Tab-separated table of C-alpha atoms in Angstrom:
chain	number	residue	atom	x	y	z
A	17	MET	CA	27.679	65.812	-49.079
A	18	ASN	CA	25.780	68.947	-50.064
A	19	LEU	CA	24.304	68.516	-53.541
A	20	ALA	CA	22.493	71.846	-53.786
A	21	VAL	CA	23.227	73.622	-57.056
A	22	THR	CA	25.263	76.774	-56.467
A	23	ASP	CA	26.289	77.656	-60.009
A	24	VAL	CA	25.413	76.769	-63.595
A	25	ARG	CA	27.701	77.611	-66.504
A	26	LEU	CA	26.465	77.585	-70.098
A	27	THR	CA	29.101	77.603	-72.829
A	28	PRO	CA	27.964	77.701	-76.456
A	29	ILE	CA	30.618	76.480	-78.867
A	30	LEU	CA	31.189	75.862	-82.558
A	31	VAL	CA	32.828	72.585	-83.553
A	32	ALA	CA	34.184	71.539	-86.930
A	33	ASP	CA	31.854	69.495	-89.113
A	34	PRO	CA	32.729	67.841	-92.453
A	35	PRO	CA	30.720	68.507	-95.645
A	36	LEU	CA	28.265	65.645	-95.136
A	37	LEU	CA	25.253	65.582	-97.452
A	38	ASN	CA	21.612	64.918	-96.663
A	39	THR	CA	18.318	65.484	-98.419
A	40	GLN	CA	18.095	69.093	-97.216
A	41	GLY	CA	21.629	70.171	-98.062
A	42	VAL	CA	25.085	69.874	-96.528
A	43	HIS	CA	26.515	70.294	-93.056
A	44	GLN	CA	27.963	73.705	-92.329
A	45	PRO	CA	31.725	73.906	-91.652
A	46	TYR	CA	30.977	74.428	-87.954
A	47	THR	CA	28.005	73.301	-85.912
A	48	PRO	CA	26.746	74.728	-82.584
A	49	ARG	CA	26.679	72.745	-79.350
A	50	LEU	CA	25.938	73.831	-75.810
A	51	ILE	CA	28.019	72.598	-72.869
A	52	VAL	CA	26.304	72.722	-69.464
A	53	GLU	CA	28.171	72.658	-66.144
A	54	VAL	CA	26.265	72.261	-62.887
A	55	GLU	CA	28.259	72.939	-59.715
A	56	THR	CA	27.133	71.881	-56.248
A	57	ALA	CA	27.814	73.300	-52.780
A	58	ASP	CA	30.457	70.640	-52.108
A	59	GLY	CA	32.402	71.684	-55.222
A	60	THR	CA	31.331	68.852	-57.515
A	61	THR	CA	30.735	69.746	-61.164
A	62	GLY	CA	28.532	67.755	-63.531
A	63	LEU	CA	28.614	67.980	-67.320
A	64	GLY	CA	25.846	67.955	-69.924
A	65	GLU	CA	25.590	68.686	-73.640
A	66	THR	CA	22.849	69.459	-76.137
A	67	TYR	CA	22.092	71.393	-79.320
A	68	GLY	CA	23.636	74.852	-79.329
A	69	ASP	CA	21.383	76.765	-81.713
A	70	THR	CA	20.134	80.136	-80.478
A	71	LYS	CA	16.651	78.859	-79.642
A	72	TYR	CA	18.095	76.258	-77.248
A	73	LEU	CA	20.427	78.756	-75.618
A	74	GLU	CA	17.582	81.194	-75.076
A	75	LEU	CA	15.719	78.523	-73.113
A	76	ALA	CA	18.760	77.215	-71.262
A	77	ARG	CA	19.588	80.582	-69.681
A	78	PRO	CA	16.353	81.060	-67.684
A	79	PHE	CA	16.376	77.331	-66.940
A	80	ALA	CA	19.846	77.657	-65.399
A	81	GLU	CA	18.710	80.527	-63.203
A	82	ARG	CA	15.828	78.467	-61.813
A	83	LEU	CA	18.093	75.504	-61.065
A	84	ILE	CA	20.148	77.391	-58.451
A	85	GLY	CA	19.412	76.110	-54.928
A	86	ARG	CA	17.831	72.855	-56.043
A	87	GLN	CA	19.302	69.424	-55.354
A	88	VAL	CA	20.910	67.605	-58.281
A	89	THR	CA	18.996	64.534	-57.104
A	90	ASP	CA	15.676	66.289	-57.830
A	91	LEU	CA	15.530	65.034	-61.414
A	92	ASN	CA	11.736	65.048	-61.563
A	93	GLY	CA	11.803	68.736	-60.688
A	94	LEU	CA	13.635	69.515	-63.927
A	95	PHE	CA	10.425	69.055	-65.872
A	96	GLY	CA	8.632	71.484	-63.571
A	97	ILE	CA	11.320	74.063	-64.294
A	98	ALA	CA	10.853	73.462	-68.010
A	99	ASP	CA	7.159	74.227	-67.700
A	100	GLU	CA	8.052	77.601	-66.179
A	101	VAL	CA	10.301	78.607	-69.057
A	102	SER	CA	8.493	80.341	-71.887
A	103	VAL	CA	9.094	79.494	-75.530
A	104	ASP	CA	8.632	81.832	-78.449
A	105	SER	CA	6.188	79.542	-80.223
A	106	ALA	CA	6.308	81.588	-83.378
A	107	ARG	CA	9.908	80.522	-83.813
A	108	VAL	CA	9.428	76.785	-83.363
A	109	GLU	CA	5.828	75.643	-83.595
A	110	ASP	CA	5.264	73.439	-86.619
A	111	GLN	CA	8.673	74.238	-88.064
A	112	VAL	CA	10.815	71.511	-89.582
A	113	ASP	CA	14.064	71.102	-87.676
A	114	VAL	CA	16.471	71.511	-90.566
A	115	GLY	CA	19.497	70.598	-88.515
A	116	GLY	CA	18.211	67.495	-86.781
A	117	LEU	CA	16.122	66.176	-89.680
A	118	ARG	CA	13.742	64.767	-87.111
A	119	GLY	CA	10.399	66.019	-88.276
A	120	VAL	CA	8.150	68.765	-86.954
A	121	GLN	CA	9.551	70.620	-83.973
A	122	THR	CA	7.330	72.024	-81.233
A	123	ALA	CA	7.824	74.110	-78.117
A	124	ASP	CA	7.545	71.009	-75.924
A	125	LYS	CA	10.213	69.184	-77.926
A	126	LEU	CA	12.475	72.189	-77.617
A	127	ARG	CA	12.070	72.237	-73.840
A	128	LEU	CA	12.884	68.529	-73.581
A	129	SER	CA	16.080	69.010	-75.557
A	130	VAL	CA	17.171	71.559	-72.973
A	131	VAL	CA	16.051	69.423	-70.013
A	132	SER	CA	18.188	66.556	-71.308
A	133	ALA	CA	21.447	68.478	-70.881
A	134	PHE	CA	20.621	69.520	-67.328
A	135	GLU	CA	19.497	66.019	-66.381
A	136	VAL	CA	22.768	64.525	-67.625
A	137	ALA	CA	24.775	67.212	-65.798
A	138	CYS	CA	22.878	66.532	-62.570
A	139	LEU	CA	23.403	62.780	-62.899
A	140	ASP	CA	27.102	63.350	-63.550
A	141	ALA	CA	27.454	65.535	-60.446
A	142	TRP	CA	25.409	63.142	-58.308
A	143	GLY	CA	27.460	60.180	-59.478
A	144	LYS	CA	30.776	61.937	-58.811
A	145	ALA	CA	29.661	62.954	-55.315
A	146	ALA	CA	28.363	59.469	-54.495
A	147	GLY	CA	31.274	57.638	-56.124
A	148	LEU	CA	28.898	55.865	-58.506
A	149	PRO	CA	28.790	55.673	-62.316
A	150	VAL	CA	25.716	57.126	-64.011
A	151	HIS	CA	24.573	53.672	-65.092
A	152	ALA	CA	24.342	52.702	-61.396
A	153	LEU	CA	22.068	55.676	-60.746
A	154	LEU	CA	19.906	54.425	-63.625
A	155	GLY	CA	19.504	50.985	-62.082
A	156	GLY	CA	22.685	49.251	-63.202
A	157	LYS	CA	24.199	48.122	-66.469
A	158	VAL	CA	23.172	44.917	-68.215
A	159	ARG	CA	26.154	44.950	-70.615
A	160	ASP	CA	29.777	45.998	-70.309
A	161	THR	CA	30.125	47.317	-73.852
A	162	VAL	CA	27.735	49.074	-76.222
A	163	GLU	CA	27.804	48.427	-79.962
A	164	TYR	CA	27.749	51.310	-82.427
A	165	SER	CA	27.198	51.399	-86.170
A	166	ALA	CA	29.314	53.167	-88.786
A	167	TYR	CA	27.378	56.216	-89.962
A	168	LEU	CA	28.064	56.614	-93.680
A	169	PHE	CA	27.362	59.798	-95.622
A	170	TYR	CA	27.562	60.974	-99.165
A	171	LYS	CA	30.256	63.584	-98.806
A	172	TRP	CA	32.146	66.270	-100.649
A	173	ALA	CA	35.933	66.192	-100.401
A	174	ASP	CA	35.907	69.731	-98.967
A	175	HIS	CA	33.590	72.556	-98.061
A	176	PRO	CA	33.066	75.056	-100.913
A	177	GLU	CA	36.044	77.117	-101.966
A	178	GLY	CA	36.429	80.294	-99.958
A	179	VAL	CA	34.602	78.927	-96.895
A	180	ALA	CA	36.664	78.884	-93.711
A	181	ALA	CA	36.707	75.274	-92.536
A	182	GLU	CA	38.858	72.574	-90.987
A	183	ARG	CA	40.217	69.946	-93.370
A	184	ASP	CA	39.519	66.256	-92.940
A	185	ASP	CA	41.160	63.196	-94.455
A	186	TRP	CA	38.042	61.274	-95.462
A	187	GLY	CA	37.849	62.488	-99.050
A	188	ALA	CA	34.740	62.442	-101.211
A	189	ALA	CA	32.014	59.786	-101.311
A	190	LEU	CA	29.590	60.502	-104.143
A	191	ASP	CA	29.033	57.091	-105.710
A	192	PRO	CA	28.905	53.414	-104.663
A	193	ALA	CA	32.681	53.032	-104.830
A	194	GLY	CA	33.168	56.075	-102.618
A	195	VAL	CA	30.617	54.824	-100.084
A	196	VAL	CA	32.281	51.397	-99.924
A	197	GLU	CA	35.712	52.960	-99.436
A	198	GLN	CA	34.328	55.128	-96.644
A	199	ALA	CA	32.837	52.046	-94.981
A	200	ARG	CA	36.123	50.193	-95.317
A	201	ARG	CA	37.953	52.995	-93.540
A	202	PHE	CA	35.341	53.026	-90.780
A	203	LYS	CA	35.864	49.315	-90.269
A	204	GLU	CA	39.657	49.568	-90.319
A	205	ARG	CA	39.773	52.524	-87.935
A	206	TYR	CA	37.038	51.602	-85.483
A	207	GLY	CA	36.054	47.996	-86.107
A	208	PHE	CA	32.407	48.696	-86.963
A	209	THR	CA	30.513	45.687	-88.285
A	210	SER	CA	27.219	47.351	-89.230
A	211	PHE	CA	26.699	50.286	-91.573
A	212	LYS	CA	24.065	52.979	-91.974
A	213	LEU	CA	23.932	55.165	-95.090
A	214	LYS	CA	22.327	58.612	-94.964
A	215	GLY	CA	20.249	58.662	-98.128
A	216	GLY	CA	17.762	61.005	-99.727
A	217	VAL	CA	20.640	62.725	-101.533
A	218	PHE	CA	20.621	61.046	-104.958
A	219	PRO	CA	17.862	59.333	-106.943
A	220	PRO	CA	16.805	56.088	-105.255
A	221	GLU	CA	18.354	53.838	-107.905
A	222	GLU	CA	21.777	55.312	-107.127
A	223	GLU	CA	21.345	54.707	-103.421
A	224	ILE	CA	20.110	51.178	-104.071
A	225	ALA	CA	23.335	50.595	-105.998
A	226	ALA	CA	25.369	51.926	-103.075
A	227	VAL	CA	23.695	49.603	-100.575
A	228	ARG	CA	24.139	46.686	-102.978
A	229	ALA	CA	27.832	47.540	-103.230
A	230	LEU	CA	28.081	47.564	-99.434
A	231	ALA	CA	26.365	44.181	-99.243
A	232	GLU	CA	28.848	42.767	-101.736
A	233	ALA	CA	31.869	44.281	-99.988
A	234	PHE	CA	30.741	43.340	-96.477
A	235	PRO	CA	28.657	40.165	-96.741
A	236	GLY	CA	26.553	39.397	-93.690
A	237	HIS	CA	27.032	42.827	-92.126
A	238	PRO	CA	23.806	44.587	-91.027
A	239	LEU	CA	22.957	47.472	-93.375
A	240	ARG	CA	20.575	50.405	-92.951
A	241	LEU	CA	19.387	53.179	-95.233
A	242	ASP	CA	17.903	56.482	-94.050
A	243	PRO	CA	16.532	58.962	-96.646
A	244	ASN	CA	14.925	61.203	-93.974
A	245	GLY	CA	11.433	61.016	-95.438
A	246	ALA	CA	12.505	61.981	-98.955
A	247	TRP	CA	10.496	59.277	-100.732
A	248	SER	CA	6.872	58.655	-101.602
A	249	VAL	CA	5.117	55.530	-100.371
A	250	GLN	CA	5.513	53.882	-103.778
A	251	THR	CA	9.197	54.725	-104.034
A	252	SER	CA	9.719	53.419	-100.509
A	253	LEU	CA	8.069	50.132	-101.422
A	254	THR	CA	10.181	49.861	-104.558
A	255	VAL	CA	13.393	50.349	-102.569
A	256	ALA	CA	12.234	47.913	-99.900
A	257	LYS	CA	11.592	45.287	-102.573
A	258	GLU	CA	14.990	45.874	-104.198
A	259	LEU	CA	16.926	45.736	-100.923
A	260	GLY	CA	14.739	43.496	-98.795
A	261	ASP	CA	17.325	40.724	-98.686
A	262	VAL	CA	20.118	42.905	-97.285
A	263	LEU	CA	18.536	45.620	-95.098
A	264	GLU	CA	18.434	45.303	-91.323
A	265	TYR	CA	15.846	48.069	-91.444
A	266	LEU	CA	14.757	51.021	-93.581
A	267	GLU	CA	14.673	54.256	-91.618
A	268	ASP	CA	12.026	56.945	-92.223
A	269	PRO	CA	11.635	56.346	-95.966
A	270	ALA	CA	8.543	58.599	-96.028
A	271	LEU	CA	7.268	61.343	-93.755
A	272	GLY	CA	4.578	60.784	-91.147
A	273	THR	CA	2.921	57.873	-89.424
A	274	PRO	CA	0.159	57.358	-92.040
A	275	ALA	CA	2.720	56.954	-94.831
A	276	MET	CA	4.921	54.704	-92.710
A	277	ALA	CA	1.901	52.555	-91.827
A	278	GLU	CA	1.024	52.164	-95.508
A	279	ILE	CA	4.585	51.104	-96.329
A	280	ALA	CA	4.740	48.699	-93.400
A	281	ALA	CA	1.516	47.039	-94.529
A	282	HIS	CA	3.079	46.089	-97.854
A	283	THR	CA	6.638	45.057	-96.973
A	284	ASP	CA	8.395	42.713	-94.586
A	285	VAL	CA	11.376	45.040	-94.274
A	286	PRO	CA	11.352	46.504	-90.747
A	287	LEU	CA	10.847	50.267	-90.609
A	288	ALA	CA	12.733	52.405	-88.102
A	289	THR	CA	12.058	56.006	-87.116
A	290	ASN	CA	13.408	59.011	-85.328
A	291	MET	CA	11.001	61.355	-87.118
A	292	CYS	CA	7.421	60.178	-86.672
A	293	VAL	CA	7.893	58.933	-83.088
A	294	THR	CA	9.793	61.579	-81.137
A	295	THR	CA	7.444	62.067	-78.165
A	296	PHE	CA	5.360	59.761	-75.980
A	297	ALA	CA	2.185	61.291	-77.428
A	298	GLU	CA	3.151	60.008	-80.878
A	299	ILE	CA	3.579	56.398	-79.771
A	300	LYS	CA	-0.070	55.347	-79.684
A	301	GLU	CA	-0.848	55.997	-83.342
A	302	ALA	CA	2.429	54.581	-84.607
A	303	PHE	CA	2.274	51.381	-82.569
A	304	THR	CA	-1.420	50.654	-83.011
A	305	ARG	CA	-1.026	51.100	-86.779
A	306	ASP	CA	2.154	48.993	-86.810
A	307	ALA	CA	3.856	51.860	-88.628
A	308	VAL	CA	7.294	51.271	-87.118
A	309	GLN	CA	9.176	48.229	-85.920
A	310	VAL	CA	12.214	50.007	-84.437
A	311	VAL	CA	12.245	53.335	-82.559
A	312	LEU	CA	15.544	55.205	-82.567
A	313	SER	CA	15.668	57.011	-79.265
A	314	ASP	CA	17.721	60.116	-78.633
A	315	HIS	CA	18.066	61.302	-75.056
A	316	HIS	CA	18.519	64.886	-76.258
A	317	TYR	CA	14.983	65.277	-77.507
A	318	TRP	CA	13.223	62.660	-75.395
A	319	GLY	CA	14.129	64.636	-72.284
A	320	GLY	CA	17.059	62.734	-70.850
A	321	LEU	CA	18.334	59.321	-69.861
A	322	ARG	CA	15.449	58.255	-67.633
A	323	ASN	CA	12.907	59.086	-70.319
A	324	THR	CA	15.008	57.005	-72.709
A	325	GLN	CA	14.659	54.059	-70.342
A	326	HIS	CA	10.917	54.686	-70.131
A	327	LEU	CA	10.669	54.747	-73.912
A	328	ALA	CA	12.573	51.463	-74.161
A	329	ALA	CA	10.173	49.874	-71.668
A	330	VAL	CA	7.156	51.005	-73.681
A	331	CYS	CA	8.731	49.658	-76.867
A	332	GLY	CA	9.380	46.345	-75.135
A	333	THR	CA	5.751	46.119	-74.037
A	334	PHE	CA	4.570	46.473	-77.634
A	335	GLY	CA	7.255	44.247	-79.151
A	336	VAL	CA	8.859	47.183	-80.941
A	337	GLY	CA	12.636	47.249	-81.249
A	338	VAL	CA	14.722	50.075	-79.868
A	339	SER	CA	18.076	51.587	-80.735
A	340	MET	CA	19.610	55.068	-80.722
A	341	HIS	CA	19.600	57.953	-83.180
A	342	SER	CA	22.530	60.327	-83.415
A	343	ASN	CA	23.015	63.930	-84.411
A	344	THR	CA	26.318	65.784	-84.488
A	345	HIS	CA	27.527	65.390	-80.913
A	346	LEU	CA	30.653	65.424	-78.771
A	347	GLY	CA	32.051	63.168	-76.076
A	348	ILE	CA	29.818	64.247	-73.195
A	349	SER	CA	26.732	63.179	-75.118
A	350	LEU	CA	28.397	59.983	-76.316
A	351	ALA	CA	29.240	59.086	-72.716
A	352	ALA	CA	25.627	59.707	-71.706
A	353	MET	CA	24.352	57.612	-74.621
A	354	THR	CA	26.653	54.762	-73.642
A	355	HIS	CA	25.620	54.807	-69.989
A	356	VAL	CA	21.904	54.659	-70.700
A	357	ALA	CA	22.339	52.133	-73.530
A	358	SER	CA	24.122	49.861	-71.096
A	359	THR	CA	20.980	49.767	-68.903
A	360	VAL	CA	18.427	48.916	-71.611
A	361	PRO	CA	17.822	45.150	-71.788
A	362	ASN	CA	15.962	45.211	-75.115
A	363	LEU	CA	18.619	47.134	-77.068
A	364	HIS	CA	19.181	44.675	-79.913
A	365	HIS	CA	20.473	46.985	-82.649
A	366	ALA	CA	23.789	48.827	-82.803
A	367	CYS	CA	23.430	52.525	-81.929
A	368	ASP	CA	24.129	55.377	-84.345
A	369	SER	CA	26.939	57.838	-83.641
A	370	HIS	CA	28.359	60.823	-85.516
A	371	TYR	CA	31.318	60.902	-83.145
A	372	PRO	CA	33.923	59.507	-85.578
A	373	TRP	CA	33.145	62.440	-87.882
A	374	GLN	CA	33.915	64.975	-85.166
A	375	SER	CA	37.595	65.918	-85.152
A	376	GLU	CA	37.150	68.219	-82.148
A	377	ASP	CA	35.981	67.580	-78.599
A	378	VAL	CA	35.879	69.279	-75.196
A	379	LEU	CA	37.206	66.287	-73.247
A	380	THR	CA	40.726	65.639	-72.049
A	381	ARG	CA	40.572	62.201	-73.688
A	382	ARG	CA	38.536	61.099	-76.689
A	383	HIS	CA	36.383	57.994	-76.586
A	384	THR	CA	37.926	54.988	-78.326
A	385	PHE	CA	35.878	52.487	-80.328
A	386	ARG	CA	37.212	48.935	-80.294
A	387	ASP	CA	35.549	46.355	-82.513
A	388	GLY	CA	32.784	48.886	-83.066
A	389	ARG	CA	32.052	49.118	-79.346
A	390	LEU	CA	32.582	51.436	-76.407
A	391	THR	CA	33.386	50.098	-72.972
A	392	VAL	CA	30.931	51.316	-70.345
A	393	SER	CA	32.773	53.417	-67.783
A	394	ASP	CA	32.581	52.396	-64.109
A	395	ALA	CA	34.202	55.641	-62.966
A	396	PRO	CA	32.042	58.021	-60.907
A	397	GLY	CA	29.551	60.031	-62.958
A	398	LEU	CA	29.930	59.920	-66.722
A	399	GLY	CA	33.618	59.100	-66.412
A	400	VAL	CA	34.768	62.030	-68.564
A	401	GLU	CA	36.794	65.161	-67.819
A	402	LEU	CA	36.373	68.601	-69.353
A	403	ASP	CA	39.316	70.183	-71.179
A	404	ARG	CA	38.830	73.811	-70.231
A	405	ASP	CA	41.418	75.135	-72.643
A	406	ARG	CA	39.717	73.376	-75.513
A	407	LEU	CA	36.301	74.539	-74.344
A	408	ALA	CA	37.543	78.126	-74.253
A	409	LEU	CA	38.957	77.847	-77.774
A	410	LEU	CA	35.704	76.526	-79.236
A	411	HIS	CA	33.721	79.137	-77.317
A	412	ARG	CA	35.964	81.841	-78.754
A	413	ARG	CA	35.070	80.591	-82.217
A	414	TRP	CA	31.390	80.990	-81.301
A	415	LEU	CA	32.003	84.498	-79.980
A	416	ASP	CA	33.896	85.481	-83.128
A	417	ASP	CA	31.132	84.252	-85.443
A	418	ASP	CA	28.931	87.040	-86.772
A	419	GLY	CA	25.781	84.967	-86.431
A	420	PRO	CA	25.152	82.642	-89.408
A	421	LEU	CA	26.814	79.589	-87.864
A	422	ARG	CA	25.111	79.903	-84.501
A	423	ASP	CA	22.020	78.240	-85.983
A	424	ARG	CA	22.538	75.126	-88.021
A	425	ASP	CA	21.022	75.352	-91.496
A	426	ASP	CA	22.002	72.703	-94.027
A	427	ALA	CA	20.084	74.405	-96.827
A	428	ALA	CA	21.931	77.683	-96.262
A	429	ALA	CA	25.224	75.824	-96.339
A	430	MET	CA	24.261	74.235	-99.656
A	431	ARG	CA	23.469	77.657	-101.152
A	432	VAL	CA	27.114	78.621	-100.764
A	433	ALA	CA	27.931	76.031	-103.425
A	434	GLU	CA	24.624	76.184	-105.313
A	435	PRO	CA	23.150	79.710	-104.979
A	436	GLY	CA	19.755	78.659	-106.318
A	437	TRP	CA	19.338	75.765	-103.882
A	438	VAL	CA	16.036	75.522	-102.022
A	439	THR	CA	15.087	72.818	-99.565
A	440	PRO	CA	13.472	70.138	-101.731
A	441	ALA	CA	9.777	69.508	-101.280
A	442	VAL	CA	8.877	66.051	-99.998
A	443	PRO	CA	8.410	63.509	-101.276
A	444	ARG	CA	11.481	64.323	-103.323
A	445	TRP	CA	11.209	61.082	-105.296
C-alpha cells in the first residue's frame, strides 16, 4: 500500500446550533467547523474535524500544502509542519477564546488545534489502508464502550426573532424545573446517567437550586457544574459548601491556577478544568499546587489523540483524574474521542459531548448513544463514512454567509437580543 498523501481537501461548514446560554452570551444559530480529508496514493481517504473559525482555516491551508507527499504514518512530522506555519500573533496572542470558553488562547494552542484534525485524518486513512481501527493504532482498546454525560444548558426556546435559524424541539430551560425536564429528556432519549450543567449564566443561588433539583430528581446520579470561571474564590467556596454532598466535581469555578489552588485548599469538592490546564507547560504549576483534581482533555486543542494519551499518562502519574471536555462538534470528532477514550486506562469519569445538541452532521449515519454510552467501532479507521451531499449543503451555507457566522462569537449573538450586552467581567459573581 502507498500511504503518501496526494491530496488534502479542506471544507469549512456552518452547522445549526441551538440557543444555548453561557456566561459570555448565547450560541449563534450556526457554528463553524472544518472538515479535513487526506487522500493517499492508493486512493484511501481519511477524515478529520476541528474548529472552523477563520483563524483556524487560515492555518489549515498552508498546513495542507506542506502535507502533500508525506506518509500518513509520519504523525510526529505533523508537529514539524505546524512549526513552519506562521500565525498572526496579533489576532490570537493573549486573547480569550470566546467560542471555546477555554481560557487564554495563544499561537501555539491555535496550531495544535489544527494539527489535531490532520492527525485524526491520517490515523483514519492509515487504519482504513491497514484494515485496523484507530484504537488499534493507538495501542488497543481497554473498554468496548465509552460513557458520556448529558450536557445540560440554560437555554432559550428559540433564537431571537428575525434571526434565520433551525428550530429544535428542546424548548426553554431557564429555571430549575426547566433544567430537570431537559435532563429527563436526555435520560429518556439517550440513557445518560450523569449530568453536567453549564453555569455562570444566573446568580449562583439560582444555579445551586438547579443542581439541588437535579439531585432530588435523579438521586445517586453524578452531577457536575461548570460556570467557566465566572465566580470569585469566595463565591466558589460558598457553592462548593452548598453542593458538596451532591457534586462529582466542580469545573473551573474561578479563572486561573492561583485561584483554583486557593479554592482547592479550602474544599474537599474535586475541581476539574479545561481552562487552566490546556497545554503540557501548564501542568507543573497546577499539579504541584494541587489546583485541580480532574483534567478534562480535548484532543482538538491538545494536538491530537496521541497527545491525549500522553496527557492521561501524566495525570495518572500524579494521581490526577482525567476525562474529556467537549465543544460543539460533529460525528467525526465524536468518533475520534471515542477511539482514544477507549485506550485510556485511567478514564474514570464520563466524557462530555455536545453531540446530542447537534441536529446536523456530515456522516451517512449518526452515532447512537445507548445507556449513555457509545460502542467503540472495530471497523477500519474511525469507522465512519462521509455524506458528501450533506457536506456540500453545509459548505454552501458557509459560502452564502456574509461573514459574521464564520467566527463564533457568543457575545455578538447575545447582542442581537440585548443590544447593550457586553461580555461580563470576571469574576462575574
